[in-house]
């Protein structure tokens, strides 16, 4: 069992920054990857960023590449999403997810079995 709790969402103006945190507890030591997804009203949940435990590398969707940075603190069992140069189109509920599935650059929500409750990010123009 894995529990994921997100925090750090809020309201920010366009061009601003936010940092999301995801605290993991439970059987996290063998999780192969952590990811961030988002879902805007009326849209499907979409992949934002992922971090593979081994070799400790990050990967991103094209829409956030160069603006967002995902990092993982294994000692603290926490994954972060630093979001810079935010745009109104980034407004969504952001979810943290984890997986034990071993694969390269997992991006499908179906590949992630553990999910947090979500945190709202609103970017005003």
mmCIF file of C-alpha atoms in Angstrom:
data_model
loop_
_atom_site.group_PDB
_atom_site.id
_atom_site.type_symbol
_atom_site.label_atom_id
_atom_site.label_comp_id
_atom_site.label_asym_id
_atom_site.label_seq_id
_atom_site.Cartn_x
_atom_site.Cartn_y
_atom_site.Cartn_z
ATOM 1 C CA UNK A 1 0.000 0.000 0.000
ATOM 2 C CA UNK A 2 1.218 3.457 -0.921
ATOM 3 C CA UNK A 3 -0.250 6.749 0.175
ATOM 4 C CA UNK A 4 0.442 9.956 -1.732
ATOM 5 C CA UNK A 5 -0.417 13.420 -0.467
ATOM 6 C CA UNK A 6 0.038 16.510 -2.633
ATOM 7 C CA UNK A 7 0.450 20.061 -1.409
ATOM 8 C CA UNK A 8 1.524 23.443 -2.717
ATOM 9 C CA UNK A 9 -1.256 24.325 -5.119
ATOM 10 C CA UNK A 10 -2.857 27.745 -5.210
ATOM 11 C CA UNK A 11 -3.622 30.839 -7.238
ATOM 12 C CA UNK A 12 -0.836 32.582 -9.128
ATOM 13 C CA UNK A 13 -0.614 35.168 -11.865
ATOM 14 C CA UNK A 14 0.606 34.292 -15.322
ATOM 15 C CA UNK A 15 4.378 34.227 -15.392
ATOM 16 C CA UNK A 16 4.592 33.227 -11.758
ATOM 17 C CA UNK A 17 5.853 30.078 -10.089
ATOM 18 C CA UNK A 18 4.607 27.371 -7.763
ATOM 19 C CA UNK A 19 6.188 24.282 -6.286
ATOM 20 C CA UNK A 20 4.095 21.210 -5.685
ATOM 21 C CA UNK A 21 5.119 18.508 -3.241
ATOM 22 C CA UNK A 22 4.039 14.901 -3.021
ATOM 23 C CA UNK A 23 4.763 13.049 0.188
ATOM 24 C CA UNK A 24 4.762 9.283 -0.161
ATOM 25 C CA UNK A 25 4.364 6.742 2.602
ATOM 26 C CA UNK A 26 4.016 3.002 2.765
ATOM 27 C CA UNK A 27 5.778 0.579 0.434
ATOM 28 C CA UNK A 28 7.565 3.243 -1.570
ATOM 29 C CA UNK A 29 11.077 1.818 -1.699
ATOM 30 C CA UNK A 30 10.367 -0.341 -4.738
ATOM 31 C CA UNK A 31 8.397 2.171 -6.772
ATOM 32 C CA UNK A 32 10.042 2.472 -10.172
ATOM 33 C CA UNK A 33 8.716 5.880 -11.105
ATOM 34 C CA UNK A 34 6.715 8.815 -9.860
ATOM 35 C CA UNK A 35 4.700 11.092 -12.062
ATOM 36 C CA UNK A 36 2.656 14.244 -12.167
ATOM 37 C CA UNK A 37 -0.569 14.460 -14.112
ATOM 38 C CA UNK A 38 -3.152 17.203 -14.438
ATOM 39 C CA UNK A 39 -6.794 17.433 -15.340
ATOM 40 C CA UNK A 40 -8.567 20.588 -16.417
ATOM 41 C CA UNK A 41 -12.371 20.868 -16.370
ATOM 42 C CA UNK A 42 -13.910 18.987 -19.258
ATOM 43 C CA UNK A 43 -10.592 17.468 -20.311
ATOM 44 C CA UNK A 44 -8.920 14.128 -19.846
ATOM 45 C CA UNK A 45 -6.143 13.616 -17.351
ATOM 46 C CA UNK A 46 -2.834 14.260 -19.041
ATOM 47 C CA UNK A 47 0.767 13.441 -18.254
ATOM 48 C CA UNK A 48 2.934 16.358 -17.136
ATOM 49 C CA UNK A 49 6.242 14.998 -15.831
ATOM 50 C CA UNK A 50 7.808 11.820 -14.559
ATOM 51 C CA UNK A 51 10.848 10.749 -12.606
ATOM 52 C CA UNK A 52 12.402 7.322 -12.847
ATOM 53 C CA UNK A 53 14.029 5.970 -9.702
ATOM 54 C CA UNK A 54 16.793 4.334 -11.715
ATOM 55 C CA UNK A 55 18.739 5.954 -13.226
ATOM 56 C CA UNK A 56 17.174 8.947 -11.532
ATOM 57 C CA UNK A 57 16.132 10.773 -14.659
ATOM 58 C CA UNK A 58 13.217 13.060 -15.447
ATOM 59 C CA UNK A 59 11.045 13.362 -18.513
ATOM 60 C CA UNK A 60 8.342 15.831 -19.512
ATOM 61 C CA UNK A 61 5.437 16.493 -21.774
ATOM 62 C CA UNK A 62 6.149 18.904 -24.608
ATOM 63 C CA UNK A 63 3.739 21.450 -23.143
ATOM 64 C CA UNK A 64 5.792 21.951 -19.971
ATOM 65 C CA UNK A 65 9.327 21.115 -21.077
ATOM 66 C CA UNK A 66 11.662 23.972 -20.196
ATOM 67 C CA UNK A 67 9.210 25.447 -17.671
ATOM 68 C CA UNK A 68 8.622 22.638 -15.175
ATOM 69 C CA UNK A 69 11.179 20.591 -13.266
ATOM 70 C CA UNK A 70 10.472 17.352 -11.428
ATOM 71 C CA UNK A 71 12.775 16.124 -8.700
ATOM 72 C CA UNK A 72 12.734 13.353 -6.140
ATOM 73 C CA UNK A 73 14.126 13.184 -2.641
ATOM 74 C CA UNK A 74 14.389 9.476 -1.905
ATOM 75 C CA UNK A 75 15.463 10.058 1.682
ATOM 76 C CA UNK A 76 12.326 12.072 2.356
ATOM 77 C CA UNK A 77 10.082 9.980 0.073
ATOM 78 C CA UNK A 78 8.969 13.179 -1.584
ATOM 79 C CA UNK A 79 8.687 14.219 -5.211
ATOM 80 C CA UNK A 80 8.484 17.842 -6.262
ATOM 81 C CA UNK A 81 7.218 19.709 -9.290
ATOM 82 C CA UNK A 82 8.699 23.168 -9.712
ATOM 83 C CA UNK A 83 6.521 25.130 -12.106
ATOM 84 C CA UNK A 84 7.861 28.335 -13.608
ATOM 85 C CA UNK A 85 6.516 30.710 -16.258
ATOM 86 C CA UNK A 86 3.016 29.517 -15.533
ATOM 87 C CA UNK A 87 0.323 30.135 -18.119
ATOM 88 C CA UNK A 88 -3.480 30.201 -17.786
ATOM 89 C CA UNK A 89 -3.494 26.956 -19.792
ATOM 90 C CA UNK A 90 -1.698 25.285 -16.861
ATOM 91 C CA UNK A 91 -4.797 25.692 -14.710
ATOM 92 C CA UNK A 92 -5.883 22.239 -13.559
ATOM 93 C CA UNK A 93 -6.005 19.836 -10.675
ATOM 94 C CA UNK A 94 -2.551 18.311 -10.386
ATOM 95 C CA UNK A 95 -2.145 14.721 -9.258
ATOM 96 C CA UNK A 96 0.870 12.852 -8.021
ATOM 97 C CA UNK A 97 1.118 9.214 -9.058
ATOM 98 C CA UNK A 98 3.405 6.286 -8.432
ATOM 99 C CA UNK A 99 4.036 2.979 -10.110
ATOM 100 C CA UNK A 100 5.835 -0.299 -9.531
ATOM 101 C CA UNK A 101 5.665 -1.082 -13.237
ATOM 102 C CA UNK A 102 9.058 -1.151 -14.892
ATOM 103 C CA UNK A 103 9.118 0.632 -18.220
ATOM 104 C CA UNK A 104 10.744 3.481 -20.056
ATOM 105 C CA UNK A 105 9.284 6.958 -19.584
ATOM 106 C CA UNK A 106 5.845 5.876 -18.521
ATOM 107 C CA UNK A 107 3.214 8.447 -19.521
ATOM 108 C CA UNK A 108 -0.114 6.656 -19.502
ATOM 109 C CA UNK A 109 -2.287 7.129 -16.445
ATOM 110 C CA UNK A 110 -3.160 3.435 -16.618
ATOM 111 C CA UNK A 111 0.481 2.568 -15.884
ATOM 112 C CA UNK A 112 0.324 4.277 -12.495
ATOM 113 C CA UNK A 113 -1.484 2.453 -9.711
ATOM 114 C CA UNK A 114 -1.146 4.851 -6.808
ATOM 115 C CA UNK A 115 -2.651 8.334 -6.822
ATOM 116 C CA UNK A 116 -2.931 11.328 -4.548
ATOM 117 C CA UNK A 117 -6.081 13.321 -3.988
ATOM 118 C CA UNK A 118 -4.986 16.219 -6.193
ATOM 119 C CA UNK A 119 -4.199 19.866 -5.613
ATOM 120 C CA UNK A 120 -5.706 22.788 -7.506
ATOM 121 C CA UNK A 121 -3.474 25.124 -9.490
ATOM 122 C CA UNK A 122 -5.099 28.231 -10.908
ATOM 123 C CA UNK A 123 -3.196 30.658 -13.125
ATOM 124 C CA UNK A 124 -4.842 34.003 -13.745
ATOM 125 C CA UNK A 125 -4.171 36.079 -16.852
#
